[in-house]
Amino acid sequence: MAERSSEIMAENTVILRLDNVSKSFAKVEHDEVTHALNEVNLSMKSGEFISLVGPSGCGKSTILRLVAGLIPPTTGYLTVNGAQITGPSPERGMMFQKPTLFPWLTVEKNISFSLKLKGNEEKVERMLRIIGLESFRNDYPGQLSGGMAQRVSLVRSLINEPDILLLDEPLGALDAFTRMNMQDEILKVWQEKKQLAIMVTHDVDEAIYMGTRVIVMDAHPGRVVSDIKIDQAYPRERSSQTFVACRNEILNRLHFGGKNRGQQ
Ligand code: ADP
């Protein structure tokens, strides 16, 4: 049985590669450019949950937009299983910080609207069940709490079963408790299919709690400074020694460590 599941995994595995990827933007008022990303090399694959952390302006969202195919790199290549990314695709689903829902459609219609293949309504049912919003199916986005609206958004980005799930600070606008619940919700749906997930976050604890790998970036120019594997089983214990050690290591890489923090 274990052999069989690894066969299935091998068939569906996607490998995303960024080879020498740089991205520059022209500044509107000056005759200058912003080096949003400089020579980034990364390889990621199905089953990984990648957390991208780093100060504002280090190019985290730029990486997501490049992978989504919304913008092209200035130099270098992005490929999925060897094929170059040249534009958006349903194989790469994106979830943003603000729920992107149609206010005039019910929860159920908001979800089914995104279905690539119409008539696949049992999928909508399943998703409503997974996120526990079956009894809110006929409500409109304006009637939902922030957390509920984000759950609907999450389902919309997952409904076409993308190979790559892109999460751009999906929980940044939520209060602390809703945020922690949503971290578990996202992990639950990711653990179902174990697609490749890439999440931008400003929250180091969230990065460690959710990620199988934490990629630490720095700005000016935007670049990768560390790539840390988080080898801990889920659900993770935020106060465990290994968790705290990991937090200290990442804070040090981000220059927020303090001299004695690692010895506490
Ligand atoms: P982060 O997500 O880490 O905060 P971003 O990827 O949004 O960083 O941006 C990286 C840098 O690129 C920033 O300096 C930002 O101002 C600049 N930038 C991003 N998008 C654009 C754009 N469309 N036009 C001009 N500059 C941009």
Coordinates of C-alpha atoms in Angstrom, one line a residue, residues 26-253:
A26 CA 11.3 50.9 -13.4
K27 CA 10.6 53.6 -10.8
V28 CA 7.9 56.0 -12.1
E29 CA 9.4 59.3 -11.0
H30 CA 13.1 58.6 -11.3
D31 CA 15.4 57.3 -13.9
E32 CA 16.1 54.3 -11.7
V33 CA 15.1 50.7 -11.3
T34 CA 14.1 48.6 -8.2
H35 CA 15.9 45.3 -8.0
A36 CA 12.9 43.4 -6.5
L37 CA 14.7 40.0 -7.0
N38 CA 18.3 39.3 -7.7
E39 CA 19.6 35.9 -9.0
V40 CA 17.1 33.7 -7.1
N41 CA 17.7 29.9 -7.5
L42 CA 15.1 27.6 -5.9
S43 CA 13.7 24.2 -6.4
M44 CA 10.4 23.1 -4.8
K45 CA 8.2 20.1 -5.2
S46 CA 4.8 18.6 -4.4
G47 CA 4.3 17.8 -0.8
E48 CA 6.3 20.8 0.4
F49 CA 4.7 23.7 2.2
I50 CA 7.1 26.6 1.6
S51 CA 6.9 29.7 3.9
L52 CA 8.5 32.9 2.5
V53 CA 9.5 35.4 5.2
G54 CA 11.5 38.6 5.1
P55 CA 11.2 42.3 5.5
S56 CA 8.8 44.4 3.4
G57 CA 10.1 44.9 -0.1
C58 CA 12.4 41.8 -0.2
G59 CA 10.4 40.4 -3.2
K60 CA 8.2 37.8 -1.5
S61 CA 5.0 38.8 -3.4
T62 CA 7.1 39.2 -6.6
I63 CA 8.0 35.5 -6.3
L64 CA 4.4 34.5 -6.0
R65 CA 3.3 36.8 -9.0
L66 CA 6.1 35.3 -11.1
V67 CA 5.1 31.7 -10.3
A68 CA 1.4 32.7 -10.9
G69 CA 2.5 33.9 -14.4
L70 CA 1.1 37.4 -13.7
I71 CA 4.5 39.0 -14.5
P72 CA 7.6 37.8 -16.4
P73 CA 11.1 37.6 -15.0
T74 CA 13.6 40.2 -16.2
T75 CA 16.2 37.5 -16.6
G76 CA 16.2 33.8 -15.7
Y77 CA 13.6 31.1 -16.0
L78 CA 10.7 29.7 -14.0
T79 CA 9.7 26.2 -15.0
V80 CA 7.1 23.6 -13.8
N81 CA 8.3 20.0 -14.7
G82 CA 10.7 21.6 -17.2
A83 CA 8.0 23.7 -19.0
Q84 CA 8.5 27.4 -18.8
I85 CA 5.8 29.5 -17.1
T86 CA 4.5 31.9 -19.6
G87 CA 1.2 33.1 -18.1
P88 CA -1.5 32.2 -15.6
S89 CA -2.9 28.7 -15.4
P90 CA -5.6 26.9 -13.3
E91 CA -2.8 24.6 -12.3
R92 CA -1.6 27.4 -10.1
G93 CA -4.2 28.8 -7.7
M94 CA -3.8 32.0 -5.8
M95 CA -5.3 33.2 -2.5
F96 CA -4.8 36.8 -1.4
Q97 CA -4.9 38.7 1.9
K98 CA -8.3 40.2 1.2
P99 CA -11.0 37.7 0.4
T100 CA -11.7 38.0 -3.4
L101 CA -15.4 37.2 -3.4
F102 CA -18.3 38.5 -5.4
P103 CA -20.6 40.3 -3.0
W104 CA -23.7 39.7 -5.1
L105 CA -23.2 35.9 -5.1
T106 CA -24.0 33.5 -2.2
V107 CA -21.2 31.4 -0.6
E108 CA -22.2 28.4 -2.7
K109 CA -22.3 30.4 -6.0
N110 CA -19.0 32.1 -5.2
I111 CA -17.4 28.7 -5.0
S112 CA -19.1 27.1 -8.0
F113 CA -18.4 30.2 -10.1
S114 CA -14.7 29.3 -10.1
L115 CA -15.2 25.7 -11.2
K116 CA -13.4 25.0 -14.5
L117 CA -15.7 22.2 -15.4
K118 CA -19.3 23.1 -14.7
G119 CA -21.7 20.5 -13.5
N120 CA -19.1 19.3 -10.9
E121 CA -21.3 20.3 -8.1
E122 CA -20.4 17.4 -5.7
K123 CA -17.0 19.1 -5.5
V124 CA -18.6 22.3 -4.1
E125 CA -20.5 20.2 -1.6
R126 CA -17.3 18.5 -0.5
M127 CA -15.5 21.8 -0.1
L128 CA -18.4 23.3 1.9
R129 CA -18.2 20.3 4.2
I130 CA -14.4 20.5 4.6
I131 CA -14.5 24.1 5.6
G132 CA -17.6 23.7 7.8
L133 CA -19.7 26.2 6.0
E134 CA -22.5 24.0 4.8
S135 CA -25.2 25.9 6.8
F136 CA -23.9 29.2 5.4
R137 CA -24.2 28.2 1.7
N138 CA -27.0 30.7 1.0
D139 CA -25.3 33.6 2.9
Y140 CA -23.7 36.5 1.0
P141 CA -20.1 37.6 1.7
G142 CA -21.3 40.7 3.6
Q143 CA -22.9 38.4 6.2
L144 CA -19.7 36.4 6.9
S145 CA -17.0 37.1 9.5
G146 CA -13.5 37.8 8.2
G147 CA -12.4 34.2 8.9
M148 CA -15.4 32.7 7.2
A149 CA -14.9 34.8 4.1
Q150 CA -11.2 33.8 4.0
R151 CA -12.2 30.1 4.2
V152 CA -14.5 30.6 1.1
S153 CA -11.6 32.3 -0.6
L154 CA -9.3 29.4 0.2
V155 CA -11.8 26.9 -1.2
R156 CA -12.1 29.0 -4.4
S157 CA -8.4 28.8 -4.9
L158 CA -8.5 25.0 -4.4
I159 CA -11.6 24.1 -6.2
N160 CA -9.8 23.2 -9.5
E161 CA -7.3 21.2 -7.6
P162 CA -4.2 23.2 -8.5
D163 CA -0.8 21.5 -8.4
I164 CA 0.6 24.7 -6.9
L165 CA -1.2 26.7 -4.3
L166 CA 0.0 30.3 -3.9
L167 CA -0.9 32.1 -0.6
D168 CA -0.1 35.8 -0.4
E169 CA -0.3 36.6 3.3
P170 CA -3.7 34.9 3.4
L171 CA -4.2 35.4 7.1
G172 CA -2.6 38.9 7.6
A173 CA -5.9 40.7 8.1
L174 CA -7.4 38.3 10.7
D175 CA -7.3 38.6 14.5
A176 CA -4.9 36.3 16.4
F177 CA -7.4 33.6 17.3
T178 CA -9.1 33.3 14.0
R179 CA -5.6 33.3 12.4
M180 CA -4.5 30.3 14.4
N181 CA -7.7 28.4 13.5
M182 CA -7.2 29.3 9.9
Q183 CA -3.6 28.0 10.0
D184 CA -5.1 24.6 10.9
E185 CA -7.8 24.9 8.3
I186 CA -5.2 25.6 5.5
L187 CA -3.0 22.7 6.7
K188 CA -6.0 20.4 6.7
V189 CA -6.8 21.0 3.1
W190 CA -3.2 21.0 2.1
Q191 CA -2.7 17.6 3.8
E192 CA -5.5 16.1 1.7
K193 CA -3.6 16.5 -1.6
K194 CA -0.2 17.5 -0.5
Q195 CA 0.2 19.8 -3.5
L196 CA 3.1 22.3 -3.5
A197 CA 2.0 25.3 -1.3
I198 CA 4.0 28.6 -1.2
M199 CA 2.9 31.1 1.4
V200 CA 4.1 34.6 2.0
T201 CA 3.9 35.7 5.7
H202 CA 5.4 38.3 8.0
D203 CA 4.8 36.1 11.0
V204 CA 7.8 33.9 11.9
D205 CA 5.7 31.6 14.1
E206 CA 3.2 31.1 11.4
A207 CA 6.0 30.3 8.9
I208 CA 7.3 27.6 11.3
Y209 CA 3.9 26.2 12.4
M210 CA 2.9 25.6 8.8
G211 CA 6.0 25.2 6.7
T212 CA 8.0 22.1 5.7
R213 CA 10.6 24.7 4.7
V214 CA 11.1 28.3 5.6
I215 CA 12.9 30.5 3.0
V216 CA 14.3 33.6 4.6
M217 CA 14.8 36.6 2.3
D218 CA 16.4 40.0 2.5
A219 CA 15.9 43.3 0.6
H220 CA 18.0 45.7 -1.6
P221 CA 18.3 43.7 -3.7
G222 CA 15.6 41.0 -2.9
R223 CA 17.3 37.7 -2.4
V224 CA 17.3 34.4 -0.6
V225 CA 19.5 34.3 2.5
S226 CA 18.5 31.0 4.1
D227 CA 16.5 27.9 3.3
I228 CA 15.6 26.0 6.4
K229 CA 14.0 22.6 6.5
I230 CA 11.4 22.2 9.3
D231 CA 11.5 18.5 10.2
Q232 CA 8.7 18.4 12.8
A233 CA 5.5 16.4 12.6
Y234 CA 2.1 18.2 12.4
P235 CA 0.4 19.5 14.5
R236 CA 3.3 21.5 15.8
E237 CA 3.7 22.5 19.4
R238 CA 4.5 26.3 19.4
S239 CA 6.2 26.1 22.8
S240 CA 8.4 23.0 22.1
Q241 CA 12.1 23.3 22.3
T242 CA 12.6 22.6 18.7
F243 CA 10.0 25.1 17.7
V244 CA 11.6 27.8 19.8
A245 CA 15.1 27.0 18.6
C246 CA 13.8 27.3 15.0
R247 CA 12.2 30.6 15.8
N248 CA 15.5 31.9 17.3
E249 CA 17.4 30.8 14.3
I250 CA 15.1 32.5 11.8
L251 CA 15.0 35.7 13.9
N252 CA 18.8 35.7 14.0
R253 CA 18.8 35.4 10.2

